[in-house]
Amino acid sequence: MDVTAYDTAKRRLKAGEDELVPVELANRLLDGENPVRVWRNYRDMTLAELSKAAGISQPYLSQIENGSRDGTVSTMRALADALGVDLDDLI
């Protein structure tokens, strides 16, 4: 089973279906930082760039990142698409 899992992971990486992330990103997520902000920083995007790509206002994105407002499912899906991650990675 381990060999099969390894082969599947290698195939997904090669096909661009998955990616390796640095331990620093994983640690920030595990430490409870806002996942939208962590992924935005990792993708080297500004608030303005991500809000435009997701079709939401910059103040709304800022509120989501600082935890003062929850994003709707459709907003979080748009953010996930703009960041190139699964919705599960953000919620």
PDB file of C-alpha atoms in Angstrom:
ATOM      1  CA  MET A   1       0.000   0.000   0.000  1.00  0.00           C
ATOM      2  CA  ASP A   2       2.866   2.390   0.770  1.00  0.00           C
ATOM      3  CA  VAL A   3       4.387   1.895  -2.676  1.00  0.00           C
ATOM      4  CA  THR A   4       1.008   2.510  -4.307  1.00  0.00           C
ATOM      5  CA  ALA A   5       0.481   5.695  -2.261  1.00  0.00           C
ATOM      6  CA  TYR A   6       3.978   6.901  -3.176  1.00  0.00           C
ATOM      7  CA  ASP A   7       3.444   6.177  -6.865  1.00  0.00           C
ATOM      8  CA  THR A   8       0.088   7.981  -6.804  1.00  0.00           C
ATOM      9  CA  ALA A   9       1.608  11.018  -5.099  1.00  0.00           C
ATOM     10  CA  LYS A  10       4.471  11.168  -7.612  1.00  0.00           C
ATOM     11  CA  ARG A  11       2.030  10.860 -10.522  1.00  0.00           C
ATOM     12  CA  ARG A  12      -0.171  13.665  -9.125  1.00  0.00           C
ATOM     13  CA  LEU A  13       2.847  15.933  -8.667  1.00  0.00           C
ATOM     14  CA  LYS A  14       4.106  15.269 -12.167  1.00  0.00           C
ATOM     15  CA  ALA A  15       0.645  15.911 -13.639  1.00  0.00           C
ATOM     16  CA  GLY A  16       0.343  19.195 -11.750  1.00  0.00           C
ATOM     17  CA  GLU A  17      -2.624  17.888  -9.765  1.00  0.00           C
ATOM     18  CA  ASP A  18      -0.861  18.454  -6.455  1.00  0.00           C
ATOM     19  CA  GLU A  19       2.001  20.535  -5.149  1.00  0.00           C
ATOM     20  CA  LEU A  20       4.619  20.456  -2.456  1.00  0.00           C
ATOM     21  CA  VAL A  21       4.532  23.333  -0.004  1.00  0.00           C
ATOM     22  CA  PRO A  22       7.275  24.517   2.319  1.00  0.00           C
ATOM     23  CA  VAL A  23       7.132  23.582   5.973  1.00  0.00           C
ATOM     24  CA  GLU A  24       6.843  27.268   6.866  1.00  0.00           C
ATOM     25  CA  LEU A  25       3.454  27.425   5.134  1.00  0.00           C
ATOM     26  CA  ALA A  26       2.261  24.294   6.907  1.00  0.00           C
ATOM     27  CA  ASN A  27       3.456  25.634  10.260  1.00  0.00           C
ATOM     28  CA  ARG A  28       1.614  28.925   9.768  1.00  0.00           C
ATOM     29  CA  LEU A  29      -1.583  27.020   9.036  1.00  0.00           C
ATOM     30  CA  LEU A  30      -1.062  24.710  12.013  1.00  0.00           C
ATOM     31  CA  ASP A  31      -0.425  27.745  14.230  1.00  0.00           C
ATOM     32  CA  GLY A  32      -3.920  28.977  13.378  1.00  0.00           C
ATOM     33  CA  GLU A  33      -3.138  31.824  10.996  1.00  0.00           C
ATOM     34  CA  ASN A  34      -5.901  32.701   8.586  1.00  0.00           C
ATOM     35  CA  PRO A  35      -5.570  30.298   5.646  1.00  0.00           C
ATOM     36  CA  VAL A  36      -6.621  32.903   3.078  1.00  0.00           C
ATOM     37  CA  ARG A  37      -3.817  35.212   4.206  1.00  0.00           C
ATOM     38  CA  VAL A  38      -1.278  32.365   4.389  1.00  0.00           C
ATOM     39  CA  TRP A  39      -2.065  31.166   0.856  1.00  0.00           C
ATOM     40  CA  ARG A  40      -2.201  34.732  -0.490  1.00  0.00           C
ATOM     41  CA  ASN A  41       1.253  35.418   0.950  1.00  0.00           C
ATOM     42  CA  TYR A  42       2.568  32.118  -0.420  1.00  0.00           C
ATOM     43  CA  ARG A  43       1.209  32.967  -3.876  1.00  0.00           C
ATOM     44  CA  ASP A  44       2.875  36.391  -3.538  1.00  0.00           C
ATOM     45  CA  MET A  45      -0.394  38.233  -4.148  1.00  0.00           C
ATOM     46  CA  THR A  46      -1.480  41.566  -2.725  1.00  0.00           C
ATOM     47  CA  LEU A  47      -4.931  42.132  -1.230  1.00  0.00           C
ATOM     48  CA  ALA A  48      -5.818  44.105  -4.353  1.00  0.00           C
ATOM     49  CA  GLU A  49      -4.685  41.328  -6.710  1.00  0.00           C
ATOM     50  CA  LEU A  50      -6.544  38.578  -4.872  1.00  0.00           C
ATOM     51  CA  SER A  51      -9.727  40.592  -4.396  1.00  0.00           C
ATOM     52  CA  LYS A  52      -9.774  41.426  -8.111  1.00  0.00           C
ATOM     53  CA  ALA A  53      -9.096  37.809  -9.111  1.00  0.00           C
ATOM     54  CA  ALA A  54     -11.879  36.579  -6.818  1.00  0.00           C
ATOM     55  CA  GLY A  55     -14.309  39.320  -7.805  1.00  0.00           C
ATOM     56  CA  ILE A  56     -14.772  40.724  -4.297  1.00  0.00           C
ATOM     57  CA  SER A  57     -13.957  44.048  -2.704  1.00  0.00           C
ATOM     58  CA  GLN A  58     -10.616  44.613  -1.050  1.00  0.00           C
ATOM     59  CA  PRO A  59     -12.218  45.650   2.283  1.00  0.00           C
ATOM     60  CA  TYR A  60     -14.283  42.430   2.313  1.00  0.00           C
ATOM     61  CA  LEU A  61     -11.149  40.348   1.726  1.00  0.00           C
ATOM     62  CA  SER A  62      -9.362  42.210   4.499  1.00  0.00           C
ATOM     63  CA  GLN A  63     -12.256  41.487   6.877  1.00  0.00           C
ATOM     64  CA  ILE A  64     -12.142  37.789   5.980  1.00  0.00           C
ATOM     65  CA  GLU A  65      -8.395  37.684   6.584  1.00  0.00           C
ATOM     66  CA  ASN A  66      -8.542  39.456   9.941  1.00  0.00           C
ATOM     67  CA  GLY A  67     -11.471  37.330  11.119  1.00  0.00           C
ATOM     68  CA  SER A  68     -13.976  40.137  11.576  1.00  0.00           C
ATOM     69  CA  ARG A  69     -16.233  38.711   8.871  1.00  0.00           C
ATOM     70  CA  ASP A  70     -16.916  35.229   7.521  1.00  0.00           C
ATOM     71  CA  GLY A  71     -16.894  34.654   3.801  1.00  0.00           C
ATOM     72  CA  THR A  72     -19.884  33.048   2.139  1.00  0.00           C
ATOM     73  CA  VAL A  73     -19.379  29.665   0.532  1.00  0.00           C
ATOM     74  CA  SER A  74     -19.412  31.237  -2.931  1.00  0.00           C
ATOM     75  CA  THR A  75     -16.867  33.866  -1.846  1.00  0.00           C
ATOM     76  CA  MET A  76     -14.590  31.261  -0.309  1.00  0.00           C
ATOM     77  CA  ARG A  77     -14.892  29.154  -3.472  1.00  0.00           C
ATOM     78  CA  ALA A  78     -13.908  32.183  -5.580  1.00  0.00           C
ATOM     79  CA  LEU A  79     -10.920  32.807  -3.299  1.00  0.00           C
ATOM     80  CA  ALA A  80      -9.898  29.153  -3.497  1.00  0.00           C
ATOM     81  CA  ASP A  81     -10.086  29.240  -7.293  1.00  0.00           C
ATOM     82  CA  ALA A  82      -8.063  32.470  -7.444  1.00  0.00           C
ATOM     83  CA  LEU A  83      -5.428  30.965  -5.133  1.00  0.00           C
ATOM     84  CA  GLY A  84      -5.346  27.621  -6.938  1.00  0.00           C
ATOM     85  CA  VAL A  85      -6.275  25.594  -3.859  1.00  0.00           C
ATOM     86  CA  ASP A  86      -9.176  23.387  -2.824  1.00  0.00           C
ATOM     87  CA  LEU A  87     -12.011  25.005  -0.916  1.00  0.00           C
ATOM     88  CA  ASP A  88     -11.152  22.663   1.973  1.00  0.00           C
ATOM     89  CA  ASP A  89      -7.763  24.368   2.249  1.00  0.00           C
ATOM     90  CA  LEU A  90      -9.471  27.637   3.198  1.00  0.00           C
ATOM     91  CA  ILE A  91     -12.260  26.500   5.504  1.00  0.00           C
TER      92      ILE A  91
END
